[in-house]
CSV table of C-alpha atoms in Angstrom, one decimal:
chain,number,residue,atom,x,y,z
A,256,MET,CA,-28.1,3.7,2.7
A,257,SER,CA,-25.9,6.2,1.2
A,258,ARG,CA,-24.7,8.8,4.4
A,259,LYS,CA,-23.0,11.9,4.2
A,260,VAL,CA,-20.2,11.8,5.7
A,261,VAL,CA,-17.6,14.9,7.5
A,262,VAL,CA,-14.4,15.2,8.2
A,263,THR,CA,-14.1,15.8,11.4
A,264,GLY,CA,-11.0,15.4,12.8
A,265,LEU,CA,-7.3,15.9,11.7
A,266,GLY,CA,-4.2,14.4,12.4
A,267,ILE,CA,-0.3,14.3,11.1
A,268,VAL,CA,2.7,13.6,11.6
A,269,SER,CA,6.6,15.0,8.9
A,270,ALA,CA,9.5,15.7,8.5
A,271,LEU,CA,7.5,19.4,8.5
A,272,GLY,CA,6.5,19.2,12.4
A,273,LEU,CA,4.5,17.4,14.4
A,274,GLY,CA,0.8,18.1,14.4
A,275,VAL,CA,-1.3,20.4,11.9
A,276,LYS,CA,-0.2,23.7,13.1
A,277,GLN,CA,3.5,23.1,12.8
A,278,ASN,CA,2.7,21.6,9.2
A,279,ILE,CA,0.5,23.9,7.9
A,280,HIS,CA,3.0,26.9,9.1
A,281,ALA,CA,5.6,25.4,7.4
A,282,LEU,CA,3.6,24.8,4.3
A,283,GLN,CA,3.0,28.8,4.3
A,284,ASN,CA,6.1,29.7,5.0
A,285,GLY,CA,7.6,27.6,2.0
A,286,HIS,CA,10.0,25.4,4.5
A,287,THR,CA,10.8,22.2,3.2
A,288,GLY,CA,11.2,19.2,5.9
A,289,ILE,CA,13.8,17.8,3.6
A,290,ALA,CA,17.2,17.5,4.9
A,291,PRO,CA,20.5,15.3,5.2
A,292,ILE,CA,20.5,11.7,7.0
A,293,LYS,CA,20.8,11.7,10.9
A,294,TYR,CA,18.5,9.3,12.4
A,295,LEU,CA,17.8,5.9,9.4
A,296,GLN,CA,21.1,4.1,9.6
A,297,THR,CA,22.5,3.8,6.4
A,298,ARG,CA,25.3,3.7,4.1
A,299,LEU,CA,24.0,5.6,1.2
A,300,ARG,CA,23.4,7.8,4.2
A,301,ASP,CA,25.8,11.2,2.1
A,302,LYS,CA,24.4,9.8,-1.5
A,303,PHE,CA,20.3,11.1,-0.7
A,304,VAL,CA,18.8,14.5,1.5
A,305,LEU,CA,15.5,12.8,3.6
A,306,GLY,CA,12.5,14.0,4.6
A,307,GLU,CA,12.7,12.4,8.7
A,308,VAL,CA,10.9,13.3,11.1
A,309,LYS,CA,12.9,15.5,13.4
A,310,TYR,CA,12.8,13.0,16.4
A,311,SER,CA,14.4,10.0,17.5
A,312,ASN,CA,12.8,6.1,18.5
A,313,THR,CA,13.3,7.3,21.8
A,314,ASP,CA,12.2,10.9,21.2
A,315,LEU,CA,8.8,9.5,20.5
A,316,LYS,CA,8.2,6.5,23.1
A,317,SER,CA,8.8,9.6,25.7
A,318,ILE,CA,6.8,11.6,23.7
A,319,LEU,CA,3.5,9.5,24.1
A,320,GLY,CA,4.7,8.1,27.5
A,321,ILE,CA,5.6,4.2,26.2
A,322,ASP,CA,8.4,2.7,28.4
A,323,GLU,CA,11.8,2.4,26.5
A,324,ASP,CA,13.1,-1.4,26.9
A,325,GLU,CA,8.7,-1.7,25.0
A,326,LEU,CA,9.5,-3.3,21.5
A,327,ILE,CA,7.4,-1.2,19.3
A,328,SER,CA,8.4,-0.2,15.1
A,329,ARG,CA,9.0,3.9,15.0
A,330,THR,CA,5.9,3.2,12.0
A,331,SER,CA,3.2,2.3,15.0
A,332,MET,CA,4.6,5.4,17.5
A,333,LEU,CA,4.4,7.8,14.0
A,334,GLY,CA,0.3,6.5,13.4
A,335,ILE,CA,-0.5,6.9,17.6
A,336,LEU,CA,0.6,10.4,17.0
A,337,ALA,CA,-1.6,11.5,14.2
A,338,VAL,CA,-4.2,9.1,15.3
A,339,ARG,CA,-4.6,10.3,18.5
A,340,GLU,CA,-4.7,14.1,16.7
A,341,ALA,CA,-7.7,13.6,15.4
A,342,ALA,CA,-9.6,11.8,17.7
A,343,ASN,CA,-8.7,14.8,20.5
A,344,MET,CA,-9.6,17.4,17.4
A,345,ALA,CA,-12.8,15.7,16.1
A,346,GLY,CA,-13.2,15.5,20.0
A,347,LEU,CA,-13.8,11.9,20.9
A,348,THR,CA,-14.5,10.1,24.0
A,349,LEU,CA,-13.3,6.7,25.1
A,350,ASP,CA,-16.8,5.7,25.3
A,351,GLU,CA,-16.7,6.7,21.3
A,352,LEU,CA,-13.2,5.1,20.5
A,353,LYS,CA,-14.2,2.0,21.6
A,354,THR,CA,-17.4,1.4,18.8
A,355,CYS,CA,-15.0,3.3,16.8
A,356,ALA,CA,-13.5,1.6,13.1
A,357,LEU,CA,-9.6,2.2,12.5
A,358,VAL,CA,-8.6,2.1,8.7
A,359,SER,CA,-4.7,2.7,8.3
A,360,GLY,CA,-3.1,2.7,5.4
A,361,THR,CA,1.2,1.2,5.2
A,362,THR,CA,3.8,0.1,3.6
A,363,VAL,CA,6.2,-1.0,6.1
A,364,GLY,CA,4.6,-2.2,9.2
A,365,GLY,CA,7.4,-2.5,11.7
A,366,MET,CA,10.6,-3.5,9.0
A,367,ASP,CA,12.1,-1.2,10.2
A,368,LEU,CA,13.3,-3.1,13.1
A,369,THR,CA,13.2,-6.4,11.7
A,370,GLU,CA,15.9,-5.4,8.9
A,371,GLN,CA,18.0,-4.5,12.2
A,372,ILE,CA,18.9,-8.0,13.1
A,373,VAL,CA,21.7,-8.5,12.3
A,374,ASP,CA,22.3,-12.4,13.4
A,375,PHE,CA,19.2,-14.1,14.3
A,376,ASP,CA,20.8,-17.5,15.9
A,377,SER,CA,21.5,-14.5,18.5
A,378,GLU,CA,19.1,-12.5,18.4
A,379,LYS,CA,17.2,-13.3,22.4
A,380,ASP,CA,14.1,-10.7,21.3
A,381,LEU,CA,14.4,-13.3,17.6
A,382,HIS,CA,10.4,-14.0,17.9
A,383,LYS,CA,9.6,-10.9,19.8
A,384,VAL,CA,11.1,-8.5,16.7
A,385,LEU,CA,9.5,-10.8,14.2
A,386,ASN,CA,5.7,-10.6,15.4
A,387,LEU,CA,6.0,-6.5,15.1
A,388,HIS,CA,7.2,-7.1,11.2
A,389,PRO,CA,3.3,-7.5,9.7
A,390,CYS,CA,1.0,-4.4,8.1
A,391,GLY,CA,-1.0,-5.2,10.7
A,392,ASP,CA,0.9,-5.0,14.0
A,393,SER,CA,0.8,-1.3,13.3
A,394,THR,CA,-2.9,-0.3,13.4
A,395,GLU,CA,-3.3,-3.2,16.1
A,396,LYS,CA,-0.6,-0.8,17.9
A,397,ILE,CA,-2.7,2.3,17.2
A,398,ALA,CA,-6.0,1.1,18.3
A,399,SER,CA,-4.6,-0.1,21.6
A,400,TYR,CA,-3.1,2.5,22.1
A,401,LEU,CA,-5.5,4.5,21.9
A,402,GLY,CA,-8.9,2.2,23.0
A,403,ILE,CA,-10.1,1.9,19.3
A,404,GLY,CA,-12.9,-1.6,19.9
A,405,GLY,CA,-14.6,-1.6,16.4
A,406,PHE,CA,-13.3,-2.6,13.4
A,407,VAL,CA,-10.3,-2.3,12.8
A,408,THR,CA,-8.1,-3.1,9.8
A,409,THR,CA,-4.9,-2.4,7.8
A,410,TYR,CA,-4.5,-1.8,3.6
A,411,SER,CA,-1.6,-1.9,2.1
A,412,THR,CA,-1.2,-1.5,-1.9
A,413,ALA,CA,2.3,0.8,-1.9
A,414,CYS,CA,1.6,4.9,-2.0
A,415,SER,CA,-2.4,5.0,-2.4
A,416,SER,CA,-2.5,3.0,1.0
A,417,ALA,CA,-3.6,5.5,2.6
A,418,ALA,CA,-5.7,7.0,0.1
A,419,ASN,CA,-7.6,3.9,0.1
A,420,ALA,CA,-7.7,3.4,2.9
A,421,ILE,CA,-9.6,6.6,3.8
A,422,MET,CA,-12.1,5.0,0.7
A,423,MET,CA,-13.0,2.2,2.2
A,424,GLY,CA,-13.7,4.5,5.5
A,425,ALA,CA,-16.0,6.3,3.1
A,426,ARG,CA,-17.8,3.3,2.2
A,427,LEU,CA,-18.0,1.4,5.8
A,428,ILE,CA,-19.8,4.7,6.8
A,429,LYS,CA,-22.5,4.8,3.9
A,430,SER,CA,-23.2,1.3,3.8
A,431,GLY,CA,-24.2,1.6,7.7
A,432,ARG,CA,-21.6,-0.5,8.9
A,433,ALA,CA,-20.1,1.4,11.2
A,434,ASP,CA,-21.1,5.1,12.2
A,435,ARG,CA,-16.9,6.7,12.7
A,436,VAL,CA,-14.1,5.5,11.3
A,437,ILE,CA,-10.7,7.4,11.5
A,438,ALA,CA,-9.0,6.8,8.5
A,439,GLY,CA,-5.8,7.4,7.0
A,440,GLY,CA,-1.6,6.2,6.9
A,441,THR,CA,1.5,5.6,8.2
A,442,ASP,CA,5.1,4.7,7.1
A,443,ALA,CA,8.9,4.5,9.0
A,444,LEU,CA,11.4,5.0,6.7
A,445,SER,CA,13.6,1.7,6.1
A,446,CYS,CA,16.8,0.8,4.8
A,447,PHE,CA,14.5,-1.8,2.6
A,448,THR,CA,12.3,0.8,0.9
A,449,LEU,CA,15.6,3.9,0.7
A,450,ASN,CA,17.9,0.7,-1.1
A,451,GLY,CA,15.3,-0.8,-3.4
A,452,PHE,CA,14.0,3.0,-4.7
A,453,ASN,CA,18.1,3.3,-5.2
A,454,SER,CA,17.8,0.0,-7.2
A,455,LEU,CA,15.0,1.5,-9.1
A,456,LEU,CA,17.2,4.8,-9.7
A,457,ILE,CA,13.7,6.9,-9.3
A,458,LEU,CA,16.2,8.5,-6.3
A,459,ASP,CA,16.7,12.4,-6.7
A,460,CYS,CA,20.3,13.1,-5.3
A,461,GLU,CA,19.3,16.4,-4.9
A,462,TYR,CA,16.3,18.2,-3.9
A,463,CYS,CA,13.2,17.1,-5.6
A,464,ARG,CA,12.0,19.2,-8.3
A,465,PRO,CA,7.9,18.2,-9.3
A,466,PHE,CA,6.8,18.2,-12.4
A,467,ASP,CA,10.0,20.4,-13.4
A,468,ARG,CA,11.3,20.1,-16.9
A,469,SER,CA,14.1,18.9,-15.0
A,470,ARG,CA,13.3,16.4,-12.7
A,471,ALA,CA,15.5,13.6,-11.5
A,472,GLY,CA,13.3,11.4,-9.0
A,473,LEU,CA,11.9,11.4,-5.9
A,474,ASN,CA,12.9,12.5,-1.7
A,475,LEU,CA,11.7,9.7,0.3
A,476,GLY,CA,10.4,10.4,3.4
A,477,GLU,CA,8.0,9.0,6.1
A,478,GLY,CA,4.9,10.5,8.5
A,479,ALA,CA,1.3,9.4,9.0
A,480,GLY,CA,-1.5,11.5,7.7
A,481,PHE,CA,-5.0,10.2,9.8
A,482,ILE,CA,-8.7,11.9,9.2
A,483,VAL,CA,-12.1,11.1,12.0
A,484,LEU,CA,-14.9,10.5,9.3
A,485,GLU,CA,-18.2,10.4,10.7
A,486,ALA,CA,-21.7,10.3,9.2
A,487,GLU,CA,-23.2,12.9,9.3
A,488,ASP,CA,-25.9,12.6,10.9
A,489,ILE,CA,-24.6,11.9,14.6
A,490,ALA,CA,-20.6,13.9,14.1
A,491,LYS,CA,-20.8,16.8,16.9
A,492,PRO,CA,-22.6,20.2,16.4
A,493,ASN,CA,-19.6,22.4,14.8
A,494,LYS,CA,-16.8,19.7,14.2
A,495,ALA,CA,-17.3,18.8,11.0
A,496,LEU,CA,-14.3,20.6,9.0
A,497,ALA,CA,-15.4,19.2,5.2
A,498,VAL,CA,-17.3,16.6,3.2
A,499,LEU,CA,-15.8,13.7,1.7
A,500,SER,CA,-18.2,13.6,-0.9
A,501,GLY,CA,-16.6,11.5,-3.2
A,502,TYR,CA,-13.5,9.0,-4.3
A,503,ALA,CA,-12.1,6.2,-6.5
A,504,ASN,CA,-9.6,3.6,-7.7
A,505,ALA,CA,-9.0,2.9,-10.8
A,506,ASN,CA,-6.3,0.7,-12.4
A,507,ASP,CA,-4.9,0.9,-15.4
A,508,ALA,CA,-2.6,-2.4,-15.7
A,509,HIS,CA,0.6,-1.0,-17.6
A,510,HIS,CA,3.6,-2.1,-15.5
A,511,GLN,CA,4.7,-2.6,-11.9
A,512,THR,CA,6.4,0.1,-10.6
A,513,ALA,CA,6.0,1.9,-14.3
A,514,SER,CA,2.6,4.9,-15.3
A,515,SER,CA,1.5,4.7,-18.3
A,516,PRO,CA,2.7,7.3,-19.9
A,517,GLU,CA,-1.1,7.9,-21.9
A,518,GLY,CA,-2.0,8.6,-17.7
A,519,ILE,CA,-4.7,6.5,-18.2
A,520,GLY,CA,-5.4,5.2,-14.6
A,521,ALA,CA,-5.3,8.2,-13.2
A,522,SER,CA,-7.7,9.9,-15.7
A,523,LEU,CA,-10.1,7.0,-14.9
A,524,SER,CA,-9.5,7.5,-11.0
A,525,MET,CA,-9.9,11.3,-11.1
A,526,GLN,CA,-12.9,11.2,-13.8
A,527,LYS,CA,-15.4,8.8,-11.0
A,528,ALA,CA,-14.2,10.6,-8.0
A,529,MET,CA,-15.3,13.3,-9.2
A,530,GLU,CA,-18.7,11.3,-10.5
A,531,VAL,CA,-19.9,10.7,-7.1
A,532,ALA,CA,-18.6,14.1,-6.1
A,533,GLY,CA,-21.5,14.7,-8.0
A,534,LEU,CA,-19.0,17.4,-10.0
A,535,LYS,CA,-17.8,18.9,-13.1
A,536,CYS,CA,-14.0,19.1,-13.9
A,537,ALA,CA,-15.1,23.3,-13.5
A,538,ASP,CA,-15.9,22.7,-9.5
A,539,ILE,CA,-13.2,20.9,-8.7
A,540,SER,CA,-10.4,24.7,-6.8
A,541,TYR,CA,-7.4,23.1,-6.8
A,542,ILE,CA,-5.6,19.1,-7.2
A,543,ASN,CA,-3.8,18.2,-4.7
A,544,ALA,CA,-0.9,16.2,-6.5
A,545,HIS,CA,0.5,12.9,-6.8
A,546,GLY,CA,3.5,15.0,-8.0
A,547,THR,CA,6.4,12.1,-7.2
A,548,GLY,CA,8.8,14.2,-9.2
A,549,THR,CA,10.2,10.8,-10.8
A,550,PRO,CA,10.3,12.3,-14.8
A,551,ASN,CA,7.6,8.9,-15.8
A,552,ASN,CA,5.2,9.4,-13.1
A,553,ASP,CA,4.1,12.9,-13.6
A,554,SER,CA,4.9,13.0,-17.3
A,555,SER,CA,1.6,10.5,-17.0
A,556,GLU,CA,-0.2,12.6,-14.2
A,557,ALA,CA,0.3,15.9,-15.8
A,558,ARG,CA,-0.8,14.1,-19.1
A,559,ALA,CA,-4.2,12.7,-17.3
A,560,ILE,CA,-4.4,16.4,-16.2
A,561,GLY,CA,-4.3,17.7,-19.5
A,562,ASN,CA,-7.1,15.2,-21.2
A,563,LEU,CA,-9.3,15.4,-18.4
A,564,PHE,CA,-10.0,19.4,-17.2
A,565,GLY,CA,-7.9,21.2,-20.9
A,566,ASP,CA,-7.2,24.3,-19.0
A,567,ASN,CA,-6.4,22.8,-15.8
A,568,PRO,CA,-7.3,23.8,-12.0
A,569,PRO,CA,-4.3,25.1,-9.9
A,570,PHE,CA,-2.6,22.2,-8.8
A,571,SER,CA,0.6,21.8,-6.7
A,572,SER,CA,2.9,18.3,-5.3
A,573,THR,CA,3.3,19.0,-1.0
A,574,LYS,CA,6.2,16.3,-1.3
A,575,ALA,CA,8.6,18.8,-2.2
A,576,PHE,CA,7.7,19.8,1.0
A,577,THR,CA,8.0,16.6,2.9
A,578,GLY,CA,9.4,13.6,1.0
A,579,HIS,CA,7.3,11.2,-0.9
A,580,THR,CA,5.6,8.8,2.6
A,581,LEU,CA,4.9,6.3,0.5
A,582,GLY,CA,1.9,4.4,2.2
A,583,ALA,CA,0.6,7.3,4.8
A,584,CYS,CA,1.1,10.4,1.7
A,585,GLY,CA,-2.9,10.1,0.9
A,586,GLY,CA,-3.4,10.3,4.3
A,587,ILE,CA,-1.0,13.2,4.9
A,588,GLU,CA,-2.0,15.1,1.6
A,589,GLY,CA,-5.8,14.5,3.0
A,590,VAL,CA,-4.6,16.7,6.0
A,591,PHE,CA,-3.6,19.2,3.7
A,592,SER,CA,-6.4,19.3,1.7
A,593,ILE,CA,-8.8,19.7,4.2
A,594,MET,CA,-6.8,22.2,5.5
A,595,ALA,CA,-6.5,24.4,2.1
A,596,ILE,CA,-10.5,24.7,2.8
A,597,GLN,CA,-11.1,25.4,5.7
A,598,ASN,CA,-7.8,28.4,5.1
A,599,GLN,CA,-8.7,28.8,1.7
A,600,GLU,CA,-5.5,28.8,0.4
A,601,LEU,CA,-3.5,27.3,-1.6
A,602,TYR,CA,0.7,25.3,-1.3
A,603,ALA,CA,3.3,26.0,-3.7
A,604,GLY,CA,5.2,23.4,-5.7
A,605,LEU,CA,8.4,23.8,-4.1
A,606,ASN,CA,11.7,23.8,-6.3
A,607,PHE,CA,9.4,24.3,-9.9
A,608,SER,CA,11.2,27.0,-12.5
A,609,GLU,CA,10.7,25.5,-16.1
A,610,ALA,CA,7.5,23.6,-18.1
A,611,ASP,CA,8.0,20.2,-19.4
A,612,GLU,CA,8.5,21.0,-22.4
A,613,ASP,CA,5.3,17.7,-23.4
A,614,SER,CA,3.2,18.6,-21.1
A,615,HIS,CA,3.8,23.3,-20.5
A,616,ILE,CA,1.8,22.3,-17.1
A,617,VAL,CA,2.7,24.3,-14.6
A,618,PRO,CA,1.6,24.9,-10.9
A,619,ILE,CA,1.6,26.9,-8.8
A,620,ASP,CA,4.7,28.2,-7.4
A,621,GLN,CA,4.1,30.1,-4.6
A,622,TYR,CA,1.7,30.2,-1.9
A,623,GLU,CA,-1.6,32.3,-1.6
A,624,LYS,CA,-5.0,32.9,-0.8
A,625,SER,CA,-8.2,31.5,-2.9
A,626,GLU,CA,-11.8,30.7,-2.5
A,627,ILE,CA,-12.1,26.9,-2.5
A,628,LYS,CA,-14.6,24.6,-2.2
A,629,HIS,CA,-13.5,21.3,-3.5
A,630,VAL,CA,-10.1,19.4,-3.8
A,631,LEU,CA,-8.9,16.9,-5.7
A,632,SER,CA,-5.9,15.2,-4.5
A,633,ASN,CA,-4.2,12.0,-6.2
A,634,SER,CA,-1.7,9.0,-4.5
A,635,PHE,CA,-0.9,6.6,-7.1
A,636,GLY,CA,0.6,3.5,-6.5
A,637,PHE,CA,3.0,1.2,-8.3
A,638,GLY,CA,0.9,-1.3,-10.3
A,639,GLY,CA,-0.9,1.1,-11.7
A,640,ASN,CA,-3.3,1.7,-8.8
A,641,ASN,CA,-4.4,5.0,-8.4
A,642,SER,CA,-6.4,6.5,-5.9
A,643,SER,CA,-8.5,9.7,-5.8
A,644,LEU,CA,-10.0,11.9,-3.4
A,645,VAL,CA,-12.6,14.5,-3.4
A,646,PHE,CA,-12.6,16.7,-0.2
A,647,SER,CA,-15.6,19.8,0.1
A,648,LYS,CA,-16.5,22.8,1.6
A,649,ILE,CA,-19.0,22.5,4.2
């Protein structure tokens, strides 16, 4: 059984703002959301810049109507905001949500709360806080808040988590196991991730510069991005925004944290995603690159794009706008890819000035209107877990 999978709703929260409208306005006008640290309580406050969502946890609870005293992770609240917007855009009813599936990707779960425990012996809500720690808790909180009653599961495959969640959603529909799936990812910033990436020496103290010769690392970010996937035969008239036409995952098994220098896994995931979509390289109008800004990632991805496409299509990384949102990036950049198709536009790769001396690859450096039929979106995770999605115009 194989059914055409269409996207009928989008939801997003990032450093660029709450909702699709604020995010796209920032992309169109070249406004980054990366800024000095304001909310994360860290000893590295004065060293790095981050893509923080510009609302405190108290603000988020107020927006969602959650009691100020309720224990809930920032990861859960960012996810709820994005899923709520996606469901509303798709026009899903309460009855439809009761049978809808939810597949969510995350890397930190409730770590933003559990890492704040100073003394386990004196923490009065110790067990309640610890119960929020697993990645699956954020998915269950999202499902509970929205009344989602179908199949619910969580993906945690590092920075490809949300892309793999979307892939899983499409496979549930194509196999007939679900008619409707909300899929994507959510991740909040935490000291654990900031300290961990700092220890790997892959953070840039300045604003990141994906694919630029002077790139020195990534800027971390947070947020959530979800899309509503529906079988075409049950989607409401005039609701389809795009087709999820292709997807693939490949692993180059090169290193725990580094991508293979030859871009083997990245090439495979892009190639197989296009095969699933029935497309050739020449059909791709735009690549939303993973483009973290680290020397290794961008060199590997540039090699993969060059090997596969030769004269590469227009491409850019939007991480200089949002920061690297880890488990959420596949969902956030999936939303950007679909909006590129909807608005027939290309988003600039900020802070680029000079091509790498090896790849000579040059991203789009300014916002522009263009005919967009098919967008390839890459998400590459630690462990060589590489995923690519293809979104196509209706």
